[in-house]
Amino acid sequence: KIYQRRSVPDMKPWHALPLLLRSFSATPQPAGSQCMLQTKSMQASDACLSFIHIPKTGGTTVEDCKREAVGGLEELGEIGDWNTCASLRGKDPVTRLWGMCDDQLLCSDPLGSLECSSLSTEPVRLKPSQEQSPLCSVVSTSCSRWHLPPALDEQLKASYHAGACHTFCVVREPLSRLKSEWLYRQDIGELADACSSEALDVFIETALAKARSDMLAWDCHLMPQARPPLVYYVFAAGDRRRERICEHVLKLETLEEDFDGLMQGYGLSLRLGETRRDGRNCSAEPSKKMRQLVQDFYSEDYIAFGYPFTDI
């Protein structure tokens, strides 16, 4: 198959849109694959990319694309299988992997645990200006290092840029992201199967209360993508007026186009197949009250990434 991208005048790579007018041959991977690879071998340009995985924004699909490119679909194994990461690293000791398998991510914790700094045993030490934030009082949980916002740990933040790497991430409309978490909790058996506005309302109210009391809840799955002062996935100090930690911001809603354009701009022969969607379909919508709660809590996400507020 031949895939073509239209040129976009004066478009820069960090806008995460197609950059070049170029056709390329693509070899479909086996059934179920999320990645399209060019027939030429995978070669990166002088620049490299590291991936900041914001939970519930399609990050596993992005990670799997890189893993497939290095090891093939048969090497993927189960999600969370560390033997898979070791196998891929043994097969290719040079290529930077993404997410769970990115062994260049370093944390301040001298023991090198799966969580950054000492978040698994101690509360996050807040700066005085942060102590009154409604998002967090005492934090007793932790997040996987590839889910933790980089600016919560300076060594982690620096490691994303190791080897002169540039960073990219994927963002998502906040209500859609929260609904995805609701369905995920059902899929793993923590919630009974349900698809109703009433059940969604209960989940939203519970989830946002949990996020306010523990900003690292559920492996950072509830954390806003941009809300100051405690959220640092995309912007320094969580402030959309500051410089980006994530240099190339892609949107889940246009992920295939954005991802392919970014990879092409960096000379990487990765092309994303059809984006994996949530495991089930549910058209339930929240009540006006719950929708307002979501828009209030994730207000900076809506503003920073251009998602429209819904009239209540």
PDB file of C-alpha atoms in Angstrom:
ATOM      1  CA  LYS A   1       0.000   0.000   0.000  1.00  0.00           C
ATOM      2  CA  ILE A   2       1.098   3.551  -0.638  1.00  0.00           C
ATOM      3  CA  TYR A   3       0.324   6.169   1.981  1.00  0.00           C
ATOM      4  CA  GLN A   4       0.644   9.867   1.176  1.00  0.00           C
ATOM      5  CA  ARG A   5       0.871  12.879   3.438  1.00  0.00           C
ATOM      6  CA  ARG A   6      -0.030  16.352   2.262  1.00  0.00           C
ATOM      7  CA  SER A   7       2.454  19.147   2.830  1.00  0.00           C
ATOM      8  CA  VAL A   8       1.642  21.718   5.501  1.00  0.00           C
ATOM      9  CA  PRO A   9       3.236  25.113   4.742  1.00  0.00           C
ATOM     10  CA  ASP A  10       5.404  26.620   7.469  1.00  0.00           C
ATOM     11  CA  MET A  11       4.584  23.817   9.905  1.00  0.00           C
ATOM     12  CA  LYS A  12       7.208  22.990  12.524  1.00  0.00           C
ATOM     13  CA  PRO A  13       7.882  19.502  13.952  1.00  0.00           C
ATOM     14  CA  TRP A  14       6.771  20.451  17.456  1.00  0.00           C
ATOM     15  CA  HIS A  15       3.275  21.128  16.133  1.00  0.00           C
ATOM     16  CA  ALA A  16       3.035  17.372  15.675  1.00  0.00           C
ATOM     17  CA  LEU A  17       1.474  17.524  12.213  1.00  0.00           C
ATOM     18  CA  PRO A  18       2.609  16.100   8.853  1.00  0.00           C
ATOM     19  CA  LEU A  19       5.685  17.981   7.705  1.00  0.00           C
ATOM     20  CA  LEU A  20       6.774  16.654   4.334  1.00  0.00           C
ATOM     21  CA  LEU A  21       5.263  15.710   0.998  1.00  0.00           C
ATOM     22  CA  ARG A  22       6.452  12.154   0.645  1.00  0.00           C
ATOM     23  CA  SER A  23       5.062   8.752  -0.248  1.00  0.00           C
ATOM     24  CA  PHE A  24       6.291   5.669   1.529  1.00  0.00           C
ATOM     25  CA  SER A  25       5.806   1.938   1.270  1.00  0.00           C
ATOM     26  CA  ALA A  26       4.442   0.329   4.397  1.00  0.00           C
ATOM     27  CA  THR A  27       4.348  -3.311   5.392  1.00  0.00           C
ATOM     28  CA  PRO A  28       1.306  -4.193   7.500  1.00  0.00           C
ATOM     29  CA  GLN A  29       2.232  -6.072  10.649  1.00  0.00           C
ATOM     30  CA  PRO A  30       0.339  -9.213  11.751  1.00  0.00           C
ATOM     31  CA  ALA A  31      -3.328  -9.021  12.719  1.00  0.00           C
ATOM     32  CA  GLY A  32      -3.829  -6.967  15.846  1.00  0.00           C
ATOM     33  CA  SER A  33      -0.761  -4.850  15.243  1.00  0.00           C
ATOM     34  CA  GLN A  34      -0.950  -1.151  16.069  1.00  0.00           C
ATOM     35  CA  CYS A  35       2.110  -0.219  14.045  1.00  0.00           C
ATOM     36  CA  MET A  36       2.996   0.166  10.370  1.00  0.00           C
ATOM     37  CA  LEU A  37       6.693  -0.140   9.544  1.00  0.00           C
ATOM     38  CA  GLN A  38       8.403   1.123   6.426  1.00  0.00           C
ATOM     39  CA  THR A  39      10.115  -1.552   4.408  1.00  0.00           C
ATOM     40  CA  LYS A  40      13.475   0.075   5.049  1.00  0.00           C
ATOM     41  CA  SER A  41      15.170  -0.694   8.347  1.00  0.00           C
ATOM     42  CA  MET A  42      14.319   1.526  11.289  1.00  0.00           C
ATOM     43  CA  GLN A  43      16.886   4.288  11.396  1.00  0.00           C
ATOM     44  CA  ALA A  44      16.658   7.406  13.521  1.00  0.00           C
ATOM     45  CA  SER A  45      18.054  10.771  12.549  1.00  0.00           C
ATOM     46  CA  ASP A  46      20.614  12.533  14.729  1.00  0.00           C
ATOM     47  CA  ALA A  47      17.764  13.641  16.984  1.00  0.00           C
ATOM     48  CA  CYS A  48      15.902  11.153  19.129  1.00  0.00           C
ATOM     49  CA  LEU A  49      12.491  11.097  20.769  1.00  0.00           C
ATOM     50  CA  SER A  50      11.477  10.009  24.240  1.00  0.00           C
ATOM     51  CA  PHE A  51       7.848   9.469  25.157  1.00  0.00           C
ATOM     52  CA  ILE A  52       6.120  10.998  28.197  1.00  0.00           C
ATOM     53  CA  HIS A  53       3.220   8.644  28.887  1.00  0.00           C
ATOM     54  CA  ILE A  54       0.175  10.498  30.220  1.00  0.00           C
ATOM     55  CA  PRO A  55      -2.153   7.722  31.458  1.00  0.00           C
ATOM     56  CA  LYS A  56      -5.378   7.036  29.541  1.00  0.00           C
ATOM     57  CA  THR A  57      -4.385   8.919  26.407  1.00  0.00           C
ATOM     58  CA  GLY A  58      -3.451   6.002  24.142  1.00  0.00           C
ATOM     59  CA  GLY A  59       0.051   5.671  25.539  1.00  0.00           C
ATOM     60  CA  THR A  60       0.143   1.870  25.510  1.00  0.00           C
ATOM     61  CA  THR A  61      -0.603   1.894  21.779  1.00  0.00           C
ATOM     62  CA  VAL A  62       2.339   4.254  21.242  1.00  0.00           C
ATOM     63  CA  GLU A  63       4.624   2.127  23.424  1.00  0.00           C
ATOM     64  CA  ASP A  64       3.618  -1.040  21.591  1.00  0.00           C
ATOM     65  CA  CYS A  65       4.408   0.528  18.228  1.00  0.00           C
ATOM     66  CA  LYS A  66       8.025   1.069  19.283  1.00  0.00           C
ATOM     67  CA  ARG A  67       8.224  -2.388  20.868  1.00  0.00           C
ATOM     68  CA  GLU A  68       6.923  -4.006  17.692  1.00  0.00           C
ATOM     69  CA  ALA A  69       9.485  -2.097  15.650  1.00  0.00           C
ATOM     70  CA  VAL A  70      12.324  -3.429  17.779  1.00  0.00           C
ATOM     71  CA  GLY A  71      11.173  -6.969  18.451  1.00  0.00           C
ATOM     72  CA  GLY A  72       8.170  -7.794  16.344  1.00  0.00           C
ATOM     73  CA  LEU A  73       4.674  -8.615  17.529  1.00  0.00           C
ATOM     74  CA  GLU A  74       5.695 -12.043  18.798  1.00  0.00           C
ATOM     75  CA  GLU A  75       8.035 -10.411  21.323  1.00  0.00           C
ATOM     76  CA  LEU A  76       5.426  -8.247  22.989  1.00  0.00           C
ATOM     77  CA  GLY A  77       4.262 -10.633  25.691  1.00  0.00           C
ATOM     78  CA  GLU A  78       1.839  -9.426  28.320  1.00  0.00           C
ATOM     79  CA  ILE A  79       1.598  -5.762  29.283  1.00  0.00           C
ATOM     80  CA  GLY A  80       3.674  -5.357  32.423  1.00  0.00           C
ATOM     81  CA  ASP A  81       5.965  -8.292  31.595  1.00  0.00           C
ATOM     82  CA  TRP A  82       9.489  -7.155  32.457  1.00  0.00           C
ATOM     83  CA  ASN A  83      10.963 -10.156  30.634  1.00  0.00           C
ATOM     84  CA  THR A  84       9.612  -8.618  27.440  1.00  0.00           C
ATOM     85  CA  CYS A  85      11.571  -5.422  28.083  1.00  0.00           C
ATOM     86  CA  ALA A  86      14.740  -7.394  28.820  1.00  0.00           C
ATOM     87  CA  SER A  87      14.271  -9.423  25.649  1.00  0.00           C
ATOM     88  CA  LEU A  88      13.869  -6.307  23.536  1.00  0.00           C
ATOM     89  CA  ARG A  89      16.918  -4.687  25.077  1.00  0.00           C
ATOM     90  CA  GLY A  90      18.955  -7.804  24.379  1.00  0.00           C
ATOM     91  CA  LYS A  91      17.829  -7.752  20.770  1.00  0.00           C
ATOM     92  CA  ASP A  92      18.638  -4.049  20.312  1.00  0.00           C
ATOM     93  CA  PRO A  93      20.995  -2.491  22.891  1.00  0.00           C
ATOM     94  CA  VAL A  94      20.918   0.975  21.278  1.00  0.00           C
ATOM     95  CA  THR A  95      17.385   2.054  20.360  1.00  0.00           C
ATOM     96  CA  ARG A  96      15.592   4.050  23.030  1.00  0.00           C
ATOM     97  CA  LEU A  97      12.392   2.279  24.022  1.00  0.00           C
ATOM     98  CA  TRP A  98       9.320   4.070  25.313  1.00  0.00           C
ATOM     99  CA  GLY A  99       7.266   3.951  28.473  1.00  0.00           C
ATOM    100  CA  MET A 100       7.526   0.853  30.629  1.00  0.00           C
ATOM    101  CA  CYS A 101      10.555  -0.453  28.707  1.00  0.00           C
ATOM    102  CA  ASP A 102      12.467   2.856  28.655  1.00  0.00           C
ATOM    103  CA  ASP A 103      15.478   1.864  30.746  1.00  0.00           C
ATOM    104  CA  GLN A 104      16.973   5.354  30.429  1.00  0.00           C
ATOM    105  CA  LEU A 105      14.386   6.817  32.798  1.00  0.00           C
ATOM    106  CA  LEU A 106      16.097   7.509  36.105  1.00  0.00           C
ATOM    107  CA  CYS A 107      14.590   8.476  39.432  1.00  0.00           C
ATOM    108  CA  SER A 108      15.925  10.100  42.561  1.00  0.00           C
ATOM    109  CA  ASP A 109      15.309   6.913  44.539  1.00  0.00           C
ATOM    110  CA  PRO A 110      18.797   5.439  45.073  1.00  0.00           C
ATOM    111  CA  LEU A 111      17.302   1.939  45.222  1.00  0.00           C
ATOM    112  CA  GLY A 112      16.020   2.309  41.680  1.00  0.00           C
ATOM    113  CA  SER A 113      12.540   1.019  42.474  1.00  0.00           C
ATOM    114  CA  LEU A 114       9.670   1.084  39.991  1.00  0.00           C
ATOM    115  CA  GLU A 115       8.380   4.274  41.606  1.00  0.00           C
ATOM    116  CA  CYS A 116      10.191   7.577  41.503  1.00  0.00           C
ATOM    117  CA  SER A 117      11.968   9.092  44.531  1.00  0.00           C
ATOM    118  CA  SER A 118      10.475   7.890  47.824  1.00  0.00           C
ATOM    119  CA  LEU A 119       6.838   8.265  46.879  1.00  0.00           C
ATOM    120  CA  SER A 120       6.031   4.667  47.797  1.00  0.00           C
ATOM    121  CA  THR A 121       6.850   5.129  51.481  1.00  0.00           C
ATOM    122  CA  GLU A 122       6.642   8.834  52.279  1.00  0.00           C
ATOM    123  CA  PRO A 123       4.331  11.746  51.508  1.00  0.00           C
ATOM    124  CA  VAL A 124       5.341  14.059  48.708  1.00  0.00           C
ATOM    125  CA  ARG A 125       7.245  16.971  50.234  1.00  0.00           C
ATOM    126  CA  LEU A 126       5.402  20.015  49.010  1.00  0.00           C
ATOM    127  CA  LYS A 127       6.850  23.461  48.664  1.00  0.00           C
ATOM    128  CA  PRO A 128       5.179  26.081  50.890  1.00  0.00           C
ATOM    129  CA  SER A 129       3.284  27.529  47.943  1.00  0.00           C
ATOM    130  CA  GLN A 130       1.819  24.101  47.197  1.00  0.00           C
ATOM    131  CA  GLU A 131       0.664  23.137  50.662  1.00  0.00           C
ATOM    132  CA  GLN A 132      -2.745  24.785  50.338  1.00  0.00           C
ATOM    133  CA  SER A 133      -3.570  23.166  47.016  1.00  0.00           C
ATOM    134  CA  PRO A 134      -6.964  21.422  46.976  1.00  0.00           C
ATOM    135  CA  LEU A 135      -5.413  18.664  44.886  1.00  0.00           C
ATOM    136  CA  CYS A 136      -3.235  17.168  47.561  1.00  0.00           C
ATOM    137  CA  SER A 137      -2.875  16.903  51.300  1.00  0.00           C
ATOM    138  CA  VAL A 138      -0.927  13.796  52.278  1.00  0.00           C
ATOM    139  CA  VAL A 139       0.082  11.410  49.523  1.00  0.00           C
ATOM    140  CA  SER A 140       0.718   7.799  50.432  1.00  0.00           C
ATOM    141  CA  THR A 141       0.666   6.087  47.052  1.00  0.00           C
ATOM    142  CA  SER A 142       3.079   6.169  44.137  1.00  0.00           C
ATOM    143  CA  CYS A 143       3.124   6.008  40.364  1.00  0.00           C
ATOM    144  CA  SER A 144       5.138   3.940  37.936  1.00  0.00           C
ATOM    145  CA  ARG A 145       8.081   5.974  36.764  1.00  0.00           C
ATOM    146  CA  TRP A 146       6.752   6.154  33.200  1.00  0.00           C
ATOM    147  CA  HIS A 147       3.430   7.535  34.505  1.00  0.00           C
ATOM    148  CA  LEU A 148       4.835  10.071  36.944  1.00  0.00           C
ATOM    149  CA  PRO A 149       4.833  13.714  35.771  1.00  0.00           C
ATOM    150  CA  PRO A 150       8.506  14.459  35.051  1.00  0.00           C
ATOM    151  CA  ALA A 151       8.739  17.699  37.007  1.00  0.00           C
ATOM    152  CA  LEU A 152       7.814  15.929  40.249  1.00  0.00           C
ATOM    153  CA  ASP A 153      11.293  14.413  40.079  1.00  0.00           C
ATOM    154  CA  GLU A 154      14.152  16.469  38.631  1.00  0.00           C
ATOM    155  CA  GLN A 155      16.266  13.432  37.794  1.00  0.00           C
ATOM    156  CA  LEU A 156      13.353  11.856  35.955  1.00  0.00           C
ATOM    157  CA  LYS A 157      12.749  15.099  34.063  1.00  0.00           C
ATOM    158  CA  ALA A 158      16.396  15.256  33.005  1.00  0.00           C
ATOM    159  CA  SER A 159      16.451  11.608  31.946  1.00  0.00           C
ATOM    160  CA  TYR A 160      13.724  12.186  29.363  1.00  0.00           C
ATOM    161  CA  HIS A 161      16.188  14.517  27.626  1.00  0.00           C
ATOM    162  CA  ALA A 162      19.237  12.263  28.012  1.00  0.00           C
ATOM    163  CA  GLY A 163      21.222  11.857  24.819  1.00  0.00           C
ATOM    164  CA  ALA A 164      19.809  15.119  23.430  1.00  0.00           C
ATOM    165  CA  CYS A 165      16.386  13.519  23.104  1.00  0.00           C
ATOM    166  CA  HIS A 166      13.317  15.583  22.391  1.00  0.00           C
ATOM    167  CA  THR A 167      10.053  14.685  24.097  1.00  0.00           C
ATOM    168  CA  PHE A 168       6.535  13.999  22.900  1.00  0.00           C
ATOM    169  CA  CYS A 169       3.272  13.068  24.590  1.00  0.00           C
ATOM    170  CA  VAL A 170      -0.401  12.508  23.806  1.00  0.00           C
ATOM    171  CA  VAL A 171      -3.262  14.459  25.405  1.00  0.00           C
ATOM    172  CA  ARG A 172      -6.999  13.761  25.411  1.00  0.00           C
ATOM    173  CA  GLU A 173     -10.300  15.543  25.991  1.00  0.00           C
ATOM    174  CA  PRO A 174     -10.709  15.302  29.788  1.00  0.00           C
ATOM    175  CA  LEU A 175     -14.219  13.834  29.990  1.00  0.00           C
ATOM    176  CA  SER A 176     -13.362  11.202  27.392  1.00  0.00           C
ATOM    177  CA  ARG A 177     -10.221  10.380  29.370  1.00  0.00           C
ATOM    178  CA  LEU A 178     -12.217   9.984  32.584  1.00  0.00           C
ATOM    179  CA  LYS A 179     -14.819   7.789  30.878  1.00  0.00           C
ATOM    180  CA  SER A 180     -11.988   5.625  29.576  1.00  0.00           C
ATOM    181  CA  GLU A 181     -10.785   5.162  33.145  1.00  0.00           C
ATOM    182  CA  TRP A 182     -14.324   4.185  34.180  1.00  0.00           C
ATOM    183  CA  LEU A 183     -14.465   1.457  31.534  1.00  0.00           C
ATOM    184  CA  TYR A 184     -10.947   0.328  32.394  1.00  0.00           C
ATOM    185  CA  ARG A 185     -11.929  -0.127  36.054  1.00  0.00           C
ATOM    186  CA  GLN A 186     -14.778  -2.325  34.856  1.00  0.00           C
ATOM    187  CA  ASP A 187     -12.497  -4.334  32.573  1.00  0.00           C
ATOM    188  CA  ILE A 188     -10.116  -5.195  35.413  1.00  0.00           C
ATOM    189  CA  GLY A 189     -12.960  -6.171  37.707  1.00  0.00           C
ATOM    190  CA  GLU A 190     -12.813  -3.305  40.186  1.00  0.00           C
ATOM    191  CA  LEU A 191     -16.261  -2.088  39.152  1.00  0.00           C
ATOM    192  CA  ALA A 192     -19.334  -3.992  38.058  1.00  0.00           C
ATOM    193  CA  ASP A 193     -20.127  -3.753  34.361  1.00  0.00           C
ATOM    194  CA  ALA A 194     -22.388  -0.793  33.775  1.00  0.00           C
ATOM    195  CA  CYS A 195     -23.273   1.663  31.050  1.00  0.00           C
ATOM    196  CA  SER A 196     -25.639   4.260  32.415  1.00  0.00           C
ATOM    197  CA  SER A 197     -25.541   7.934  33.241  1.00  0.00           C
ATOM    198  CA  GLU A 198     -26.233   7.133  36.879  1.00  0.00           C
ATOM    199  CA  ALA A 199     -23.265   4.765  37.159  1.00  0.00           C
ATOM    200  CA  LEU A 200     -21.016   7.235  35.356  1.00  0.00           C
ATOM    201  CA  ASP A 201     -22.066  10.025  37.721  1.00  0.00           C
ATOM    202  CA  VAL A 202     -21.179   7.909  40.747  1.00  0.00           C
ATOM    203  CA  PHE A 203     -17.779   7.115  39.267  1.00  0.00           C
ATOM    204  CA  ILE A 204     -16.977  10.732  38.389  1.00  0.00           C
ATOM    205  CA  GLU A 205     -17.866  11.990  41.852  1.00  0.00           C
ATOM    206  CA  THR A 206     -15.838   9.221  43.518  1.00  0.00           C
ATOM    207  CA  ALA A 207     -12.856   9.554  41.195  1.00  0.00           C
ATOM    208  CA  LEU A 208     -12.538  13.322  41.510  1.00  0.00           C
ATOM    209  CA  ALA A 209     -12.816  13.138  45.291  1.00  0.00           C
ATOM    210  CA  LYS A 210     -10.026  10.567  45.246  1.00  0.00           C
ATOM    211  CA  ALA A 211      -7.883  12.714  42.957  1.00  0.00           C
ATOM    212  CA  ARG A 212      -8.266  15.724  45.242  1.00  0.00           C
ATOM    213  CA  SER A 213      -7.095  13.759  48.288  1.00  0.00           C
ATOM    214  CA  ASP A 214      -4.332  11.801  46.544  1.00  0.00           C
ATOM    215  CA  MET A 215      -2.861  13.225  43.373  1.00  0.00           C
ATOM    216  CA  LEU A 216      -1.057   9.953  42.576  1.00  0.00           C
ATOM    217  CA  ALA A 217      -4.166   7.782  42.863  1.00  0.00           C
ATOM    218  CA  TRP A 218      -4.547   4.800  40.557  1.00  0.00           C
ATOM    219  CA  ASP A 219      -1.024   5.037  39.143  1.00  0.00           C
ATOM    220  CA  CYS A 220      -1.552   8.695  38.162  1.00  0.00           C
ATOM    221  CA  HIS A 221      -4.553   7.813  35.972  1.00  0.00           C
ATOM    222  CA  LEU A 222      -6.629  10.697  37.345  1.00  0.00           C
ATOM    223  CA  MET A 223      -3.983  13.387  37.344  1.00  0.00           C
ATOM    224  CA  PRO A 224      -4.752  16.476  35.251  1.00  0.00           C
ATOM    225  CA  GLN A 225      -2.464  16.922  32.290  1.00  0.00           C
ATOM    226  CA  ALA A 226      -1.802  20.612  32.858  1.00  0.00           C
ATOM    227  CA  ARG A 227      -3.343  21.922  36.094  1.00  0.00           C
ATOM    228  CA  PRO A 228      -1.037  24.053  38.288  1.00  0.00           C
ATOM    229  CA  PRO A 229       0.611  23.926  40.677  1.00  0.00           C
ATOM    230  CA  LEU A 230       1.041  20.182  41.063  1.00  0.00           C
ATOM    231  CA  VAL A 231       0.862  18.737  37.571  1.00  0.00           C
ATOM    232  CA  TYR A 232       3.906  18.691  35.353  1.00  0.00           C
ATOM    233  CA  TYR A 233       3.366  16.411  32.358  1.00  0.00           C
ATOM    234  CA  VAL A 234       3.375  19.115  29.705  1.00  0.00           C
ATOM    235  CA  PHE A 235       4.367  22.471  31.183  1.00  0.00           C
ATOM    236  CA  ALA A 236       6.993  23.584  33.674  1.00  0.00           C
ATOM    237  CA  ALA A 237       5.342  24.235  37.047  1.00  0.00           C
ATOM    238  CA  GLY A 238       2.122  22.920  35.490  1.00  0.00           C
ATOM    239  CA  ASP A 239       1.532  26.382  34.041  1.00  0.00           C
ATOM    240  CA  ARG A 240       0.509  26.613  30.373  1.00  0.00           C
ATOM    241  CA  ARG A 241       2.249  30.011  30.181  1.00  0.00           C
ATOM    242  CA  ARG A 242       5.617  28.386  30.927  1.00  0.00           C
ATOM    243  CA  GLU A 243       7.938  26.378  28.710  1.00  0.00           C
ATOM    244  CA  ARG A 244       6.975  22.875  27.730  1.00  0.00           C
ATOM    245  CA  ILE A 245       8.407  19.779  29.334  1.00  0.00           C
ATOM    246  CA  CYS A 246       6.662  17.841  26.579  1.00  0.00           C
ATOM    247  CA  GLU A 247       7.893  19.534  23.428  1.00  0.00           C
ATOM    248  CA  HIS A 248       5.614  17.826  20.914  1.00  0.00           C
ATOM    249  CA  VAL A 249       1.998  17.573  22.074  1.00  0.00           C
ATOM    250  CA  LEU A 250      -0.152  15.179  20.037  1.00  0.00           C
ATOM    251  CA  LYS A 251      -3.898  14.684  20.441  1.00  0.00           C
ATOM    252  CA  LEU A 252      -5.553  11.294  20.798  1.00  0.00           C
ATOM    253  CA  GLU A 253      -8.416  12.506  18.622  1.00  0.00           C
ATOM    254  CA  THR A 254      -6.024  12.817  15.642  1.00  0.00           C
ATOM    255  CA  LEU A 255      -3.297  10.493  16.872  1.00  0.00           C
ATOM    256  CA  GLU A 256      -2.593   8.530  13.690  1.00  0.00           C
ATOM    257  CA  GLU A 257      -2.044  11.690  11.644  1.00  0.00           C
ATOM    258  CA  ASP A 258      -0.124  13.511  14.372  1.00  0.00           C
ATOM    259  CA  PHE A 259       2.097  10.547  15.234  1.00  0.00           C
ATOM    260  CA  ASP A 260       2.946   9.698  11.634  1.00  0.00           C
ATOM    261  CA  GLY A 261       3.808  13.317  10.868  1.00  0.00           C
ATOM    262  CA  LEU A 262       6.050  13.600  13.914  1.00  0.00           C
ATOM    263  CA  MET A 263       7.900  10.361  13.149  1.00  0.00           C
ATOM    264  CA  GLN A 264       8.369  11.403   9.543  1.00  0.00           C
ATOM    265  CA  GLY A 265       9.752  14.758  10.631  1.00  0.00           C
ATOM    266  CA  TYR A 266      12.362  13.020  12.786  1.00  0.00           C
ATOM    267  CA  GLY A 267      13.325  10.478  10.155  1.00  0.00           C
ATOM    268  CA  LEU A 268      11.887   7.566  12.146  1.00  0.00           C
ATOM    269  CA  SER A 269      10.224   4.837  10.097  1.00  0.00           C
ATOM    270  CA  LEU A 270       7.380   4.248  12.532  1.00  0.00           C
ATOM    271  CA  ARG A 271       3.796   4.661  11.390  1.00  0.00           C
ATOM    272  CA  LEU A 272       0.850   4.076  13.685  1.00  0.00           C
ATOM    273  CA  GLY A 273      -1.899   1.741  12.561  1.00  0.00           C
ATOM    274  CA  GLU A 274      -5.487   2.198  13.654  1.00  0.00           C
ATOM    275  CA  THR A 275      -5.445   3.521  17.201  1.00  0.00           C
ATOM    276  CA  ARG A 276      -6.577   1.003  19.768  1.00  0.00           C
ATOM    277  CA  ARG A 277      -9.777   2.232  21.382  1.00  0.00           C
ATOM    278  CA  ASP A 278     -11.303   1.351  24.713  1.00  0.00           C
ATOM    279  CA  GLY A 279     -12.349  -2.270  24.961  1.00  0.00           C
ATOM    280  CA  ARG A 280     -16.075  -1.563  24.975  1.00  0.00           C
ATOM    281  CA  ASN A 281     -18.471   1.031  23.668  1.00  0.00           C
ATOM    282  CA  CYS A 282     -20.686   2.984  26.030  1.00  0.00           C
ATOM    283  CA  SER A 283     -22.611   6.064  24.974  1.00  0.00           C
ATOM    284  CA  ALA A 284     -23.628   7.077  28.508  1.00  0.00           C
ATOM    285  CA  GLU A 285     -23.154  10.757  29.292  1.00  0.00           C
ATOM    286  CA  PRO A 286     -22.875  12.353  32.740  1.00  0.00           C
ATOM    287  CA  SER A 287     -25.398  14.706  34.265  1.00  0.00           C
ATOM    288  CA  LYS A 288     -24.912  18.453  33.910  1.00  0.00           C
ATOM    289  CA  LYS A 289     -23.703  18.617  37.504  1.00  0.00           C
ATOM    290  CA  MET A 290     -20.999  16.001  36.957  1.00  0.00           C
ATOM    291  CA  ARG A 291     -19.991  17.501  33.626  1.00  0.00           C
ATOM    292  CA  GLN A 292     -19.482  20.819  35.397  1.00  0.00           C
ATOM    293  CA  LEU A 293     -17.327  19.115  38.042  1.00  0.00           C
ATOM    294  CA  VAL A 294     -15.148  17.600  35.320  1.00  0.00           C
ATOM    295  CA  GLN A 295     -14.778  20.921  33.509  1.00  0.00           C
ATOM    296  CA  ASP A 296     -13.900  22.703  36.726  1.00  0.00           C
ATOM    297  CA  PHE A 297     -11.356  20.125  37.861  1.00  0.00           C
ATOM    298  CA  TYR A 298      -9.682  19.764  34.463  1.00  0.00           C
ATOM    299  CA  SER A 299     -10.207  23.375  33.370  1.00  0.00           C
ATOM    300  CA  GLU A 300      -6.550  23.967  32.513  1.00  0.00           C
ATOM    301  CA  ASP A 301      -6.538  20.889  30.278  1.00  0.00           C
ATOM    302  CA  TYR A 302      -9.456  22.281  28.286  1.00  0.00           C
ATOM    303  CA  ILE A 303      -7.781  25.668  27.920  1.00  0.00           C
ATOM    304  CA  ALA A 304      -4.206  24.518  27.317  1.00  0.00           C
ATOM    305  CA  PHE A 305      -5.045  22.019  24.589  1.00  0.00           C
ATOM    306  CA  GLY A 306      -7.963  23.782  22.915  1.00  0.00           C
ATOM    307  CA  TYR A 307     -10.773  21.477  23.981  1.00  0.00           C
ATOM    308  CA  PRO A 308     -14.102  23.330  24.049  1.00  0.00           C
ATOM    309  CA  PHE A 309     -16.090  23.704  27.224  1.00  0.00           C
ATOM    310  CA  THR A 310     -19.635  22.382  26.936  1.00  0.00           C
ATOM    311  CA  ASP A 311     -22.425  24.779  27.790  1.00  0.00           C
ATOM    312  CA  ILE A 312     -24.076  23.537  30.955  1.00  0.00           C
TER     313      ILE A 312
END
